[in-house]
Short mmCIF file of C-alpha atoms (C1' of nucleotides) in Angstrom, two decimals:
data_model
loop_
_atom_site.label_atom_id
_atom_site.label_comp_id
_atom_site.label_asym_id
_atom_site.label_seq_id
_atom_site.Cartn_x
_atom_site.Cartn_y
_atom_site.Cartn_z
CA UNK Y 1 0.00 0.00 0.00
CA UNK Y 2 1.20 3.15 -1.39
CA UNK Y 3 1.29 6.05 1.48
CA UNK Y 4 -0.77 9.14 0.03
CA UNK Y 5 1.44 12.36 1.15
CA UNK Y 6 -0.55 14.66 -1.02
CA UNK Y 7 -4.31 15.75 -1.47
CA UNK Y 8 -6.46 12.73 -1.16
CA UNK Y 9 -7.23 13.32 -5.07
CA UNK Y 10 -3.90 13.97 -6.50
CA UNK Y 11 -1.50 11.23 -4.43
CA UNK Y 12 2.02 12.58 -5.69
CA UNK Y 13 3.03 15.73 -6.94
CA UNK Y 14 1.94 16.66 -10.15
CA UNK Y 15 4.14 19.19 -13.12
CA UNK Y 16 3.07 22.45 -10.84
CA UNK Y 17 4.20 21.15 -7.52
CA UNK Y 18 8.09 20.83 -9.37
CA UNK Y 19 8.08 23.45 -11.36
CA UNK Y 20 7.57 25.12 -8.03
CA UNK Y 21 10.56 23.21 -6.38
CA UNK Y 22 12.52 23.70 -9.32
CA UNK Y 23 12.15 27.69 -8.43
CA UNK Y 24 11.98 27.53 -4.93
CA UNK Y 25 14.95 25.53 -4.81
CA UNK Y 26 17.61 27.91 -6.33
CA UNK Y 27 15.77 30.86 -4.40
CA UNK Y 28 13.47 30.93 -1.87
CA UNK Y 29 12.06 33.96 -1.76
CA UNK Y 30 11.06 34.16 -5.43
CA UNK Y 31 7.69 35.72 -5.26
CA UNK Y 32 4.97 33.34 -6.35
CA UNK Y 33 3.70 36.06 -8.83
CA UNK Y 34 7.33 35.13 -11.25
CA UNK Y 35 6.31 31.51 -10.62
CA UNK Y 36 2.96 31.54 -11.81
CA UNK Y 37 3.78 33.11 -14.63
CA UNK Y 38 5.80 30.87 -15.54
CA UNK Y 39 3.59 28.20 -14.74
CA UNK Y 40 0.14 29.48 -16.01
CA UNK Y 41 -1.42 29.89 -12.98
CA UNK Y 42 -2.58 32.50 -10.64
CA UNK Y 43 -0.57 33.29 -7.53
CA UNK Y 44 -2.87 31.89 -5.43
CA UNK Y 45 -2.69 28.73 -6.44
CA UNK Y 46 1.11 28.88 -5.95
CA UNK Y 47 0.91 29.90 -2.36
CA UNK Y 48 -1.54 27.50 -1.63
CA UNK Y 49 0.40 24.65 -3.05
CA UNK Y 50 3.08 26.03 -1.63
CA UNK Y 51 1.88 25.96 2.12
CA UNK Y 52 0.46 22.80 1.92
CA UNK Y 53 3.87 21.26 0.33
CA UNK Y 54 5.28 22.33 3.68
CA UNK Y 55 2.65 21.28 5.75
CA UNK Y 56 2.97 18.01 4.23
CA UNK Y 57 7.01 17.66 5.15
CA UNK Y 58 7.51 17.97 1.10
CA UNK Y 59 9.31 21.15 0.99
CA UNK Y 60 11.01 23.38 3.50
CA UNK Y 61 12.04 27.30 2.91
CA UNK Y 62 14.95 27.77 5.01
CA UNK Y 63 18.29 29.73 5.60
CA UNK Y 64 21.37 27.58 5.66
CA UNK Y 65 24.03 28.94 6.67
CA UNK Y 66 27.62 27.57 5.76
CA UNK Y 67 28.79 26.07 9.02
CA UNK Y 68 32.30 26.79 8.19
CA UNK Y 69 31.72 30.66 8.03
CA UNK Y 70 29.64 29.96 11.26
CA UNK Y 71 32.79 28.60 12.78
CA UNK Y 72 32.44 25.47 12.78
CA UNK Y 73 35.81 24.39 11.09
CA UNK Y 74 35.82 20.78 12.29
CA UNK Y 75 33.36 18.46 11.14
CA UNK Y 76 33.42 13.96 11.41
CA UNK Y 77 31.09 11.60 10.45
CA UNK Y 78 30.94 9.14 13.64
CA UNK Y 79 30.18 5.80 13.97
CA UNK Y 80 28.72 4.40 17.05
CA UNK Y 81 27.87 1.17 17.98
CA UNK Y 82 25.95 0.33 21.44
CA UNK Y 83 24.77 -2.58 23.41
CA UNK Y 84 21.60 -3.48 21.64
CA UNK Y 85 19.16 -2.92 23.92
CA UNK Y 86 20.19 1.16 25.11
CA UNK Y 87 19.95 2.15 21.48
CA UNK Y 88 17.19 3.90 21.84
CA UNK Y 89 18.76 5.79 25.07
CA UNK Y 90 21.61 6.43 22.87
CA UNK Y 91 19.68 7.86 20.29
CA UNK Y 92 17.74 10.05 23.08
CA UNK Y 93 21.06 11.66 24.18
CA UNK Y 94 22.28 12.19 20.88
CA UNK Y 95 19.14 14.12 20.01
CA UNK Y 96 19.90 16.85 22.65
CA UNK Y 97 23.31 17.32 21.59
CA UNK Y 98 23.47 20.53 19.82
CA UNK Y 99 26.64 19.30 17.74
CA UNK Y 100 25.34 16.54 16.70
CA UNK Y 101 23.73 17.65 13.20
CA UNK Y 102 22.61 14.08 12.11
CA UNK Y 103 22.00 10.50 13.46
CA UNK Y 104 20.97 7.56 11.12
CA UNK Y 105 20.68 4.20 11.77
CA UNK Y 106 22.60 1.70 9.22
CA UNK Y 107 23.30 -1.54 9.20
CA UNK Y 108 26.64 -2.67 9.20
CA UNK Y 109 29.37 -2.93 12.04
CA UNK Y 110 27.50 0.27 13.81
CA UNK Y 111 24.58 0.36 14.76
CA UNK Y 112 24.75 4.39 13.88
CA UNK Y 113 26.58 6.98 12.06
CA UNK Y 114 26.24 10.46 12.93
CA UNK Y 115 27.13 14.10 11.88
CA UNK Y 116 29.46 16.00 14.22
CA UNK Y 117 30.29 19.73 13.89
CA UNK Y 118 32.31 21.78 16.46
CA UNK Y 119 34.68 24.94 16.40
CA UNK Y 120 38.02 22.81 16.91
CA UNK Y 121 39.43 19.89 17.06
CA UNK Y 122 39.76 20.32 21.05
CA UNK Y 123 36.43 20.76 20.89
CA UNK Y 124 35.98 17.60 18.76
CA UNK Y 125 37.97 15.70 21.44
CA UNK Y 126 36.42 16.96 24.23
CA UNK Y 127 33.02 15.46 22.79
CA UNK Y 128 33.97 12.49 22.34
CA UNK Y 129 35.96 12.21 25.71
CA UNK Y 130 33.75 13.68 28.07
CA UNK Y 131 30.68 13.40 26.05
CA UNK Y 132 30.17 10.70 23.65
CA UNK Y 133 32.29 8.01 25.59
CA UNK Y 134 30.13 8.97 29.07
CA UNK Y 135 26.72 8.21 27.23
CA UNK Y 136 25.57 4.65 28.90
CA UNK Y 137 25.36 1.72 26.20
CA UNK Y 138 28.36 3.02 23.65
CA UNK Y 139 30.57 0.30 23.23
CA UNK Y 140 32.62 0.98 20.04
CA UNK Y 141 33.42 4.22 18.17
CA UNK Y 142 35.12 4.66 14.61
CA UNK Y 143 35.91 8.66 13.91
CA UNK Y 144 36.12 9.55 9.79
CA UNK Y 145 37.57 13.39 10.09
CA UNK Y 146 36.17 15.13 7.50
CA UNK Y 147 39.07 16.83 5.82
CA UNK Y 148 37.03 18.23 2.75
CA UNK Y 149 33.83 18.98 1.39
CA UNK Y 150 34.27 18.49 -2.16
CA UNK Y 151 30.34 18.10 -3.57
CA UNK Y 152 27.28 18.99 -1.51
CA UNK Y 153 23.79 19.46 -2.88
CA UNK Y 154 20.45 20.32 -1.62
CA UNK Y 155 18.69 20.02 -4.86
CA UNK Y 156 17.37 16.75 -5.79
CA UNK Y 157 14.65 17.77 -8.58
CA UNK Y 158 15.51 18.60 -11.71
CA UNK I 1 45.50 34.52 9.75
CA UNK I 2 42.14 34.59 9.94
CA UNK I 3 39.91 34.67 7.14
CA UNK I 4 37.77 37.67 6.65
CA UNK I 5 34.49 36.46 4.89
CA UNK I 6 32.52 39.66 5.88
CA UNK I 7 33.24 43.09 4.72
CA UNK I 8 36.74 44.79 5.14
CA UNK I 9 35.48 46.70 8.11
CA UNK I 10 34.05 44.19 9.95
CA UNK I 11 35.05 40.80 10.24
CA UNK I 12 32.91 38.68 11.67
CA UNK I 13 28.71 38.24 11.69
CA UNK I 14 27.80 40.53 14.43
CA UNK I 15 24.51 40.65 16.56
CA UNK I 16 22.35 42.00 13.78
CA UNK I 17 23.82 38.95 11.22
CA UNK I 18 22.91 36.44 13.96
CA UNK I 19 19.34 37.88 14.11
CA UNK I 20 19.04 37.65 10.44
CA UNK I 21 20.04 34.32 10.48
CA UNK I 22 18.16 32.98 13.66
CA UNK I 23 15.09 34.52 11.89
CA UNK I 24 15.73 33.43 7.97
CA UNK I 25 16.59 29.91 9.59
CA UNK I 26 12.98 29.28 10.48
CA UNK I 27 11.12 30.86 7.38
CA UNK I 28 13.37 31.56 4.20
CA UNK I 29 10.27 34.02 3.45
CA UNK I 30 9.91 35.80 6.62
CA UNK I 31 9.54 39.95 5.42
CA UNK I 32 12.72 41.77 5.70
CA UNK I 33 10.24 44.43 7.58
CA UNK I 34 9.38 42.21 10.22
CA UNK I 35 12.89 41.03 10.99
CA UNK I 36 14.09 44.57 11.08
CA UNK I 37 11.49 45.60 13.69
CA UNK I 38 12.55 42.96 15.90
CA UNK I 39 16.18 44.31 15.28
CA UNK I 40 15.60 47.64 15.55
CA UNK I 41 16.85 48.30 12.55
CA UNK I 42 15.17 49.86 8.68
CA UNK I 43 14.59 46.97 6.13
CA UNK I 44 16.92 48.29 3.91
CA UNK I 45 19.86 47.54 6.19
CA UNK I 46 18.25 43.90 6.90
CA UNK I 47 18.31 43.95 2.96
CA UNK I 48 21.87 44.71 1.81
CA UNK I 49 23.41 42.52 5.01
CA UNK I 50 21.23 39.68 3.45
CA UNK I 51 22.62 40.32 -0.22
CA UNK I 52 26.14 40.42 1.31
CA UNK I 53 25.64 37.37 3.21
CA UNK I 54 24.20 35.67 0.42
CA UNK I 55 27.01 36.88 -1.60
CA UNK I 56 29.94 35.54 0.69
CA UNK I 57 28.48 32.52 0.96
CA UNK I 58 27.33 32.26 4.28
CA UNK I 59 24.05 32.42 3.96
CA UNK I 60 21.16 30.24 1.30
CA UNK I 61 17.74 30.78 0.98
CA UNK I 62 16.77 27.30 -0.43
CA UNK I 63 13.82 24.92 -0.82
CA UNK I 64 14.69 21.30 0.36
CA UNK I 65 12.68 18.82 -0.73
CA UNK I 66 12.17 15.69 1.38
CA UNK I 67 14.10 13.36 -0.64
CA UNK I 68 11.83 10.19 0.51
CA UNK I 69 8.87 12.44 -0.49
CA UNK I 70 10.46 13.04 -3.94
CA UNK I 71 10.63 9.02 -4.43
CA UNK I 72 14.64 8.59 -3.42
CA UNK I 73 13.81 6.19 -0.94
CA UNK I 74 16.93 4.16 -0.16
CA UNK I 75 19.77 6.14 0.98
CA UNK I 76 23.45 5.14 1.54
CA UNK I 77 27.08 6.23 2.49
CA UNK I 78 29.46 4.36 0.19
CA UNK I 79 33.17 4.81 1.31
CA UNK I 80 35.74 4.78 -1.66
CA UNK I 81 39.09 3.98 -1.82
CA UNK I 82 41.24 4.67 -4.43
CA UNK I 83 44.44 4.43 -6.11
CA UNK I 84 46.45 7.73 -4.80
CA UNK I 85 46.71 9.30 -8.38
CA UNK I 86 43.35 8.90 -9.24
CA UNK I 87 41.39 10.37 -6.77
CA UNK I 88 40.69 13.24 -8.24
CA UNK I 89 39.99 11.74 -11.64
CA UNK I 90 37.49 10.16 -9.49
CA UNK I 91 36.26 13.26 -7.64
CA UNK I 92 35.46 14.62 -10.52
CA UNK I 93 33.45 12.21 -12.11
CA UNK I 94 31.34 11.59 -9.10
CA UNK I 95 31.15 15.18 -9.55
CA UNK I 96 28.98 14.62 -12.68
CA UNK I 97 26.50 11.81 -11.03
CA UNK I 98 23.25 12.82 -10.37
CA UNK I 99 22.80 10.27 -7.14
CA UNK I 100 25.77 11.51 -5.52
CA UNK I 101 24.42 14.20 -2.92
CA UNK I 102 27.99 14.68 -1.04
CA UNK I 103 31.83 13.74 -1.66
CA UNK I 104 33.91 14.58 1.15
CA UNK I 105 37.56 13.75 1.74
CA UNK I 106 38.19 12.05 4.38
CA UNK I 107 41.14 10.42 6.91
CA UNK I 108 41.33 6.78 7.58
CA UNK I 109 40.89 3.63 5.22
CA UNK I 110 39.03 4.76 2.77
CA UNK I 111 39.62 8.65 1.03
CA UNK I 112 35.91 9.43 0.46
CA UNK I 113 32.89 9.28 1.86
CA UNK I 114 29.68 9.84 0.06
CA UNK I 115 26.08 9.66 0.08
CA UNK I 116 23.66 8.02 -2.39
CA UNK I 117 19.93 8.81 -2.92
CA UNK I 118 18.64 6.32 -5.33
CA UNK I 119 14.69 5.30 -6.06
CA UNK I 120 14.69 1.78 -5.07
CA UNK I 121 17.88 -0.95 -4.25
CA UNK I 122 17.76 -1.80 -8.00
CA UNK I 123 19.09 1.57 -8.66
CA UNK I 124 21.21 1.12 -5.82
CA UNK I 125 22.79 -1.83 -7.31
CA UNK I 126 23.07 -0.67 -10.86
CA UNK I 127 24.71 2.28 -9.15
CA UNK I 128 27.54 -0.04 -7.30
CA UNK I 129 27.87 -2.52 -10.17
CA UNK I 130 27.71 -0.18 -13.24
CA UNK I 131 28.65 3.42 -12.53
CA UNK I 132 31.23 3.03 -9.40
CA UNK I 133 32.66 -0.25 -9.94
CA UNK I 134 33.28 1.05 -13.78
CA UNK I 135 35.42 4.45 -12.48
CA UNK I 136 38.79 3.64 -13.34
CA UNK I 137 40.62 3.79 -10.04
CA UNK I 138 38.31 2.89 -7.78
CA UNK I 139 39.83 0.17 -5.55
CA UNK I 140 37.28 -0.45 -2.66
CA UNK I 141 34.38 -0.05 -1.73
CA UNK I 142 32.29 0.13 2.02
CA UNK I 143 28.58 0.73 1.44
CA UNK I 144 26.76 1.89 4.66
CA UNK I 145 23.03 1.76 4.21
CA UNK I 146 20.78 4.23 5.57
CA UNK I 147 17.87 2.32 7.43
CA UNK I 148 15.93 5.26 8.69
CA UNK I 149 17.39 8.88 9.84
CA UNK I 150 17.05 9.46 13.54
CA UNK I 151 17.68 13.46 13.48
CA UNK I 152 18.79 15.78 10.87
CA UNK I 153 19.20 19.45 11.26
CA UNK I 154 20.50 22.51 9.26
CA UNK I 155 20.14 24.98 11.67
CA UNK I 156 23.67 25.93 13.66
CA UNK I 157 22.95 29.13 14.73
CA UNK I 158 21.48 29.28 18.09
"C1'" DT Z 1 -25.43 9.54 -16.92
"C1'" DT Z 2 -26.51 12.91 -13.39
"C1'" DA Z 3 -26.45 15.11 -9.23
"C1'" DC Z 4 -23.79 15.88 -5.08
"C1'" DT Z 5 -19.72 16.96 -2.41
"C1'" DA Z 6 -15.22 18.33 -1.56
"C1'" DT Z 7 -11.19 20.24 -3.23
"C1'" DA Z 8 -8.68 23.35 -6.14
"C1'" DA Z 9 -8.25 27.42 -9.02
"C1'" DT Z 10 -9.46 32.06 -10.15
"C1'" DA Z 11 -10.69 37.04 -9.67
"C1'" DC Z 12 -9.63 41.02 -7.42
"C1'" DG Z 13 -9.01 44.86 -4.22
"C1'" DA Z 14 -6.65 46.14 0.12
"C1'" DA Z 15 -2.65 45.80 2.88
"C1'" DT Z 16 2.01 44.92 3.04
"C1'" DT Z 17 6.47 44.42 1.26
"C1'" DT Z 18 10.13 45.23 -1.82
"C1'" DC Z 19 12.98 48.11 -4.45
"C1'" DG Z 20 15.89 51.96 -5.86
"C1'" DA Z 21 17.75 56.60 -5.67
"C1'" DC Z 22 19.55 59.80 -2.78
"C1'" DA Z 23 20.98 61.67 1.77
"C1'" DA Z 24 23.02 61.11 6.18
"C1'" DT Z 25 26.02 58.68 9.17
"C1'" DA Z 26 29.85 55.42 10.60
"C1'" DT Z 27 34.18 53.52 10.26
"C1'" DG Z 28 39.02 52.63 8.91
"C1'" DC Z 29 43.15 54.62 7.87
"C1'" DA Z 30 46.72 57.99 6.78
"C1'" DT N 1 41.90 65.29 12.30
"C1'" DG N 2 40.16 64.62 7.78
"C1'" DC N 3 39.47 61.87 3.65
"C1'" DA N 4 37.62 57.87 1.39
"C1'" DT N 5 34.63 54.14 1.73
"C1'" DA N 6 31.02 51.47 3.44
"C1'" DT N 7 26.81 51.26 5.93
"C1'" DT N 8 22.41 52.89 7.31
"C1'" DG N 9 18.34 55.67 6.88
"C1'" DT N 10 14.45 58.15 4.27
"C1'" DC N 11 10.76 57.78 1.32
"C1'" DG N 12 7.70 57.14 -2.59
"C1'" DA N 13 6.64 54.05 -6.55
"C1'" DA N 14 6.11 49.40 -8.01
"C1'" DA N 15 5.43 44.81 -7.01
"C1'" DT N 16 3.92 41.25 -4.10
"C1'" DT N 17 1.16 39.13 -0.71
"C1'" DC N 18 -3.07 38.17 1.47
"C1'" DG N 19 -8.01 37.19 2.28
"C1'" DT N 20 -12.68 36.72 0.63
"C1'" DA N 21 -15.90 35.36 -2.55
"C1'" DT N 22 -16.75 32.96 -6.79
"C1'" DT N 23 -16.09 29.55 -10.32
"C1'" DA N 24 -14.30 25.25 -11.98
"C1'" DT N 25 -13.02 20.46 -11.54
"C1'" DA N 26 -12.57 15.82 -10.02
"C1'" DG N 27 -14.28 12.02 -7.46
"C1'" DT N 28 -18.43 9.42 -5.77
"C1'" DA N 29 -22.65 7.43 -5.47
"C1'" DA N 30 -27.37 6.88 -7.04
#
DNA sequence: TTACTATAATACGAATTTCGACAATATGCA
DNA sequence: TGCATATTGTCGAAATTCGTATTATAGTAA
């Protein structure tokens, strides 16, 4: 059974609902008045489709801002693996972490990878000394330092 | 030496940036009016440090798209190895694939971590079998499926 | 088919926001 | 201090957004 994310009539999103991603993603604030224009519509019908998309979890209009020129210089990918049964208390902690960015569950030797983004690298080790390796139920760690970014895209629809 | 990434004068975001930010992080379309009454500040000055932001790169007013939404539902980090000349004959052609959301260098056994956003685990194959495999110095490979993200956030500024 | 219902799209005027040109003010530096 | 440059403010015109009411359309059931 298919799940239905979108209208109860239309289930997916139909040749309006990307041309509007394809817009919104390179810019946000593009006023839905260029969009429909392009699309043949009114501008209501943009903003409507617009607000439900988000409502839905579809699409998100947000800021990002480049965590580098925030000052966060050092970022890893860390792998975690825990005693099977405090995963989910694992998973708790991590969630209130505010440099954690990202936790997914994978299979493989780790039960988790995660997303880690501080100022430093003292910082780095000081999370995963004093924080990471305190968290009940974390029996392994593997660190991959990210040295560089070298391809990173939001924009999946073309 | 610190980089400067913000205006000769002033190098670093300062109060009125972070209040830009912290406001554009929520709502991409937020009026420039309303965040320059909170700031205490005319919308034209909200305007230009916007532009300026925008053009350093700090600061992208996007529209994500759920991927799973948009119908890539099987997700992966695939760790490459390669031969030590090659890798960035290799960078760049992962450059070029469409699946390939992020390459980033990184330490430890493998040089490069990256993650996959395919349809289905049929594309996933064809994607290990006939497009990486086929990259000519490409010596290993470490595929880390995604079974279901746990927490994912763009927002750094607090 | 036809009528009924619910959802989506349009029309449109008022309120708000954006934009641009110019003036005033701040800052960095010699 | 004073000059040069960058930032901020002022303000009116143009564009956009927003809300209401109306029309159109698709799905459903008789």
């Amino acid at each position: 059974m298919e799940e239905k994310f979108r209208r109860s009539l239309y289930p997916e999103l139909d040749d309006i609902d990307y041309g509007i991603v394809r817009a919104l993603q390179e810019n946000a604030r593009l006023p839905f008045t260029q969009i429909a224009k392009e699309l043949g519509v009114t501008e209501k019908t943009i903003r409507m489709r617009v607000q439900q998309m988000q409502d839905e979890g579809v699409l998100s209009l947000v800021g990002i801002v480049n965590p580098v020129k925030a000052g966060l210089n050092v970022q890893a990918f860390v792998q975690i693996a825990t005693e099977a049964d405090k995963l989910d208390d694992v998973v708790a902690v991590l969630n209130g972490i505010v440099e954690v960015r990202l936790v997914v569950l994978t299979s493989g030797d780790y039960q988790l990878i995660t997303q880690i983004l501080v100022r430093n690298y003292e910082e780095l080790s000081q999370f995963l000394m004093k924080t990471l390796n305190k968290i009940p139920g974390v029996t392994r760690v593997n660190v991959i330092n990210e040295l560089k970014i070298l391809k990173s895209k939001y924009k999946f629809v073309r």
